[in-house]
C-alpha positions in Angstrom: 0.0 0.0 0.0 1.2 3.5 -0.9 -0.8 5.8 1.4 1.2 9.0 0.6 0.5 8.8 -3.1 -3.1 7.8 -2.4 -3.6 10.8 -0.1 -2.1 13.1 -2.8 -4.5 11.6 -5.4 -7.5 12.0 -3.1 -6.6 15.7 -2.5 -6.1 16.2 -6.3 -9.5 14.5 -7.0 -11.3 16.7 -4.5 -9.7 19.8 -6.2 -10.8 18.4 -9.6 -14.4 17.9 -8.4 -14.4 21.5 -7.0 -13.2 22.8 -10.3 -15.9 20.8 -12.1 -18.5 22.4 -9.9 -17.1 25.8 -10.7 -17.4 25.3 -14.4 -20.9 23.9 -14.1 -22.0 26.8 -12.0 -20.4 29.2 -14.5 -22.3 27.5 -17.4 -25.6 27.6 -15.5 -25.8 31.3 -15.9 -26.4 31.0 -19.6 -27.3 27.3 -20.1 -30.2 25.3 -18.6 -29.4 22.5 -16.1 -30.9 19.9 -18.4 -28.7 20.9 -21.3 -25.6 20.9 -19.1 -26.4 17.4 -18.0 -27.0 16.1 -21.5 -23.6 17.5 -22.7 -21.7 16.1 -19.7 -23.5 12.8 -19.8 -22.9 12.2 -23.5 -19.2 13.3 -23.6 -18.2 11.7 -20.2 -20.1 8.6 -21.2 -18.2 8.5 -24.5 -14.9 8.7 -22.7 -15.7 5.8 -20.4 -17.1 3.8 -23.3 -13.8 4.2 -25.1 -11.9 3.3 -21.9 -13.9 0.2 -21.5 -13.4 -0.9 -25.1 -9.6 -0.1 -25.1 -9.1 -2.1 -21.9 -11.1 -5.1 -23.1 -14.1 -4.7 -20.8 -17.4 -6.2 -21.9 -19.8 -3.3 -22.1 -22.8 -5.3 -23.1 -22.2 -8.3 -20.9 -25.7 -9.2 -19.4 -24.1 -9.3 -15.9 -23.5 -5.5 -16.3 -27.1 -4.7 -17.1 -28.9 -6.4 -14.2 -31.7 -4.4 -12.4 -29.5 -3.4 -9.4 -27.0 -1.7 -11.7 -29.8 0.1 -13.5 -31.3 1.2 -10.2 -27.8 2.6 -9.2 -27.7 4.5 -12.5 -31.1 5.9 -11.6 -30.0 7.2 -8.3 -27.0 8.7 -10.0 -29.3 10.6 -12.4 -31.5 11.9 -9.5 -28.4 12.9 -7.5 -26.8 14.7 -10.5 -30.0 16.5 -11.4 -30.5 17.8 -7.8 -26.8 18.7 -7.5 -26.6 20.7 -10.8 -29.9 22.4 -10.0 -28.5 23.4 -6.6 -25.3 24.7 -8.1 -27.3 26.9 -10.4 -29.3 28.4 -7.6 -27.2 28.3 -4.4 -23.8 29.5 -3.4 -21.0 26.9 -4.2 -19.7 27.1 -0.6 -23.2 26.3 0.8 -23.6 23.4 -1.7 -20.2 21.9 -0.7 -20.8 22.3 3.0 -24.2 20.5 3.0 -22.7 17.8 0.7 -20.2 16.9 3.4 -23.0 15.2 5.3 -23.1 12.4 2.7 -20.8 9.9 4.6 -23.1 10.3 7.6 -26.2 9.5 5.5 -24.3 6.4 4.1 -23.6 5.2 7.6 -27.3 5.7 8.6 -28.5 3.9 5.4 -26.1 1.0 6.0 -27.6 0.5 9.4 -31.2 0.8 8.3 -31.1 -1.1 5.0 -28.0 -3.3 5.0 -28.2 -4.5 8.6 -24.8 -3.1 9.6 -24.3 -2.6 13.3 -24.1 1.1 14.3 -23.7 1.9 18.0 -25.1 4.8 20.0 -21.9 6.8 19.5 -22.1 6.8 15.7 -25.9 7.4 15.9 -25.1 10.4 18.0 -22.5 11.6 15.5 -25.1 11.3 12.7 -27.6 13.3 14.8 -25.0 16.0 15.4 -24.1 16.1 11.8 -27.7 16.7 10.8 -27.8 19.6 13.3 -24.8 21.0 11.3 -26.9 20.7 8.1 -29.8 22.6 9.8 -27.3 25.3 10.8 -26.5 25.8 7.2 -29.9 25.7 5.5 -31.8 27.1 8.5 -35.4 26.1 7.7 -38.0 28.4 9.2 -35.5 31.2 9.9 -34.5 34.3 8.1 -32.0 33.5 5.4 -33.5 30.2 4.6 -33.2 29.3 0.9 -35.7 26.6 -0.2 -33.3 25.9 -3.1 -30.8 24.5 -0.7 -33.1 21.5 -0.3 -31.9 20.4 -3.7 -28.5 19.7 -2.1 -30.2 17.6 0.6 -32.0 15.6 -2.1 -28.7 15.1 -3.9 -27.0 13.8 -0.7 -29.8 11.3 -0.2 -29.6 10.1 -3.8 -25.8 9.8 -3.9 -25.8 8.0 -0.5 -28.3 5.5 -2.0 -25.9 5.1 -5.0 -23.0 4.3 -2.7 -25.0 1.8 -0.7 -26.1 0.0 -3.9 -22.5 0.0 -5.1 -21.5 -2.2 -2.1 -23.8 -4.9 -3.5 -22.7 -4.8 -7.2 -21.2 -7.8 -8.9 -17.4 -7.5 -8.7 -17.2 -8.8 -12.3 -18.6 -5.5 -13.6 -15.8 -3.1 -14.5 -15.8 0.4 -12.9 -15.6 2.0 -16.3 -18.8 0.2 -17.3 -20.6 1.3 -14.1 -19.5 4.9 -14.8 -20.7 4.6 -18.4 -24.1 3.6 -17.2 -24.2 6.5 -14.7 -23.4 9.1 -17.4 -26.0 7.6 -19.8 -28.6 8.0 -17.0 -27.4 11.6 -16.4 -27.9 12.4 -20.1 -31.4 10.9 -20.0 -32.3 12.9 -16.9 -31.1 16.0 -18.6 -33.3 15.3 -21.6 -36.3 14.7 -19.2 -35.6 18.0 -17.4 -35.5 19.9 -20.7 -38.7 18.3 -22.0 -40.8 18.5 -18.8 -39.3 21.7 -17.6 -39.7 23.5 -20.9 -36.0 24.4 -20.8 -34.8 26.0 -24.1 -31.8 24.7 -26.1 -29.0 27.2 -26.0 -26.8 27.3 -29.1 -23.2 26.6 -28.2 -21.2 29.9 -28.0 -17.4 30.0 -28.3 -17.1 31.4 -24.7 -18.9 28.2 -23.4 -16.4 25.7 -25.0 -13.8 26.2 -22.2 -16.2 25.7 -19.3 -17.7 22.6 -21.0 -14.2 21.1 -21.5 -13.2 22.0 -18.0 -16.3 20.4 -16.5 -15.8 17.2 -18.6 -12.1 17.0 -18.1 -12.0 17.6 -14.4 -15.0 15.4 -13.8 -13.2 12.4 -15.4 -9.9 13.2 -13.7 -11.6 13.4 -10.3 -13.4 10.1 -10.8 -10.3 8.2 -11.9 -8.2 9.8 -9.3 -10.4 8.4 -6.6 -10.5 4.9 -8.2 -6.7 4.8 -8.4 -6.2 6.2 -4.9 -8.4 3.5 -3.4 -6.5 0.8 -5.3 -3.0 1.9 -4.1 -3.8 3.2 -0.5 -5.8 2.1 2.5 -9.3 3.5 2.7 -8.8 4.2 6.5 -5.9 6.5 5.6 -7.5 8.2 2.6 -11.2 8.8 3.7 -10.5 11.9 6.0 -8.9 13.7 3.1 -12.2 13.7 1.1 -13.2 16.7 3.3 -10.6 18.8 1.5 -13.2 19.3 -1.2 -15.0 21.8 1.1 -11.8 23.8 1.4 -11.4 24.0 -2.3 -15.0 24.8 -2.9 -15.1 27.7 -0.3 -11.9 29.1 -1.8 -13.4 29.0 -5.3 -16.6 30.5 -4.1 -14.8 33.4 -2.5 -12.3 34.0 -5.2 -14.3 33.3 -8.4 -18.0 34.0 -7.4 -17.3 36.6 -4.7 -19.3 34.6 -2.1 -19.1 35.4 1.6 -20.2 32.4 3.6 -21.5 33.6 7.0 -20.3 32.4 10.4 -23.3 30.0 10.8 -22.5 28.3 7.5 -18.9 27.9 8.5 -19.9 26.6 11.9 -22.3 24.2 10.4 -19.7 22.9 8.0 -17.3 22.4 10.9 -19.9 20.5 12.9 -20.6 18.2 9.9 -16.9 17.5 9.3 -16.2 16.8 13.0 -19.2 14.4 13.2 -18.1 12.6 10.0 -14.5 12.2 11.2 -15.7 11.0 14.6 -18.0 8.4 13.0 -15.2 7.3 10.7 -12.6 7.0 13.5 -15.1 5.1 15.6 -15.9 2.7 12.7 -12.1 2.1 12.2 -11.6 1.3 15.9 -14.4 -1.2 15.9 -13.1 -2.9 12.8 -9.6 -3.1 14.4 -11.1 -4.6 17.6 -13.0 -7.2 15.6 -9.9 -8.1 13.6 -8.0 -8.7 16.9 -10.8 -10.8 18.5 
């Protein structure tokens, strides 16, 4: 295991995802969310299709198109639609802060739906983390933005995706799973354009760079994580996923002139502290079981 290189790859991947979000948010000023998703889905899907073919993966193997994989692709589509919509309506720093609650939702889902044992300490961490989310979105108080609920919907959908991923057939290549996800994202984008009466915006030269940036950094981020998890230990790498929030806040301040207030920053700190505690607790329990 090479944890140092794995950590560097995780940090680089988080920076890439933050840059992808920046380009998507920039595009959303002129282009509908549905059209952004269609373009990203088609081009990123094409990249992963070519990767699968060049590496000899069987894209159309019946094993790769079982119902569970299609359900996973559906949750990816819902998560992407909610996330891109949130980026177009809410500050990037707010979106990134709420999204950090996703590991806590995964832990809760694993306990409720997969039968994993979660003790009172981790349940307490989950509860505290959700308090952090409420501190950021502030329902019922002045400053509440209903649009921020799109981030919550995205967190739930992506957590469901990750839980389903744990049950996938290991014979299905990661590149094929990614291809399915991007196909679903493109289809969700088409549905959003049709049912939301979103207009088609003719491609302008000024949009080419942001599109390429979103596609390129999205692919780099995905493969960076996959590579990192293969060369390093998950227990050493997972805490560094929270660096995405640092990059997102920096981009929000420097590029979009955002000024996250003290309550948002405090809520983000509560979420991260809760997530790290739940992770450390899970690691200790796994170590104790291994020694038993």
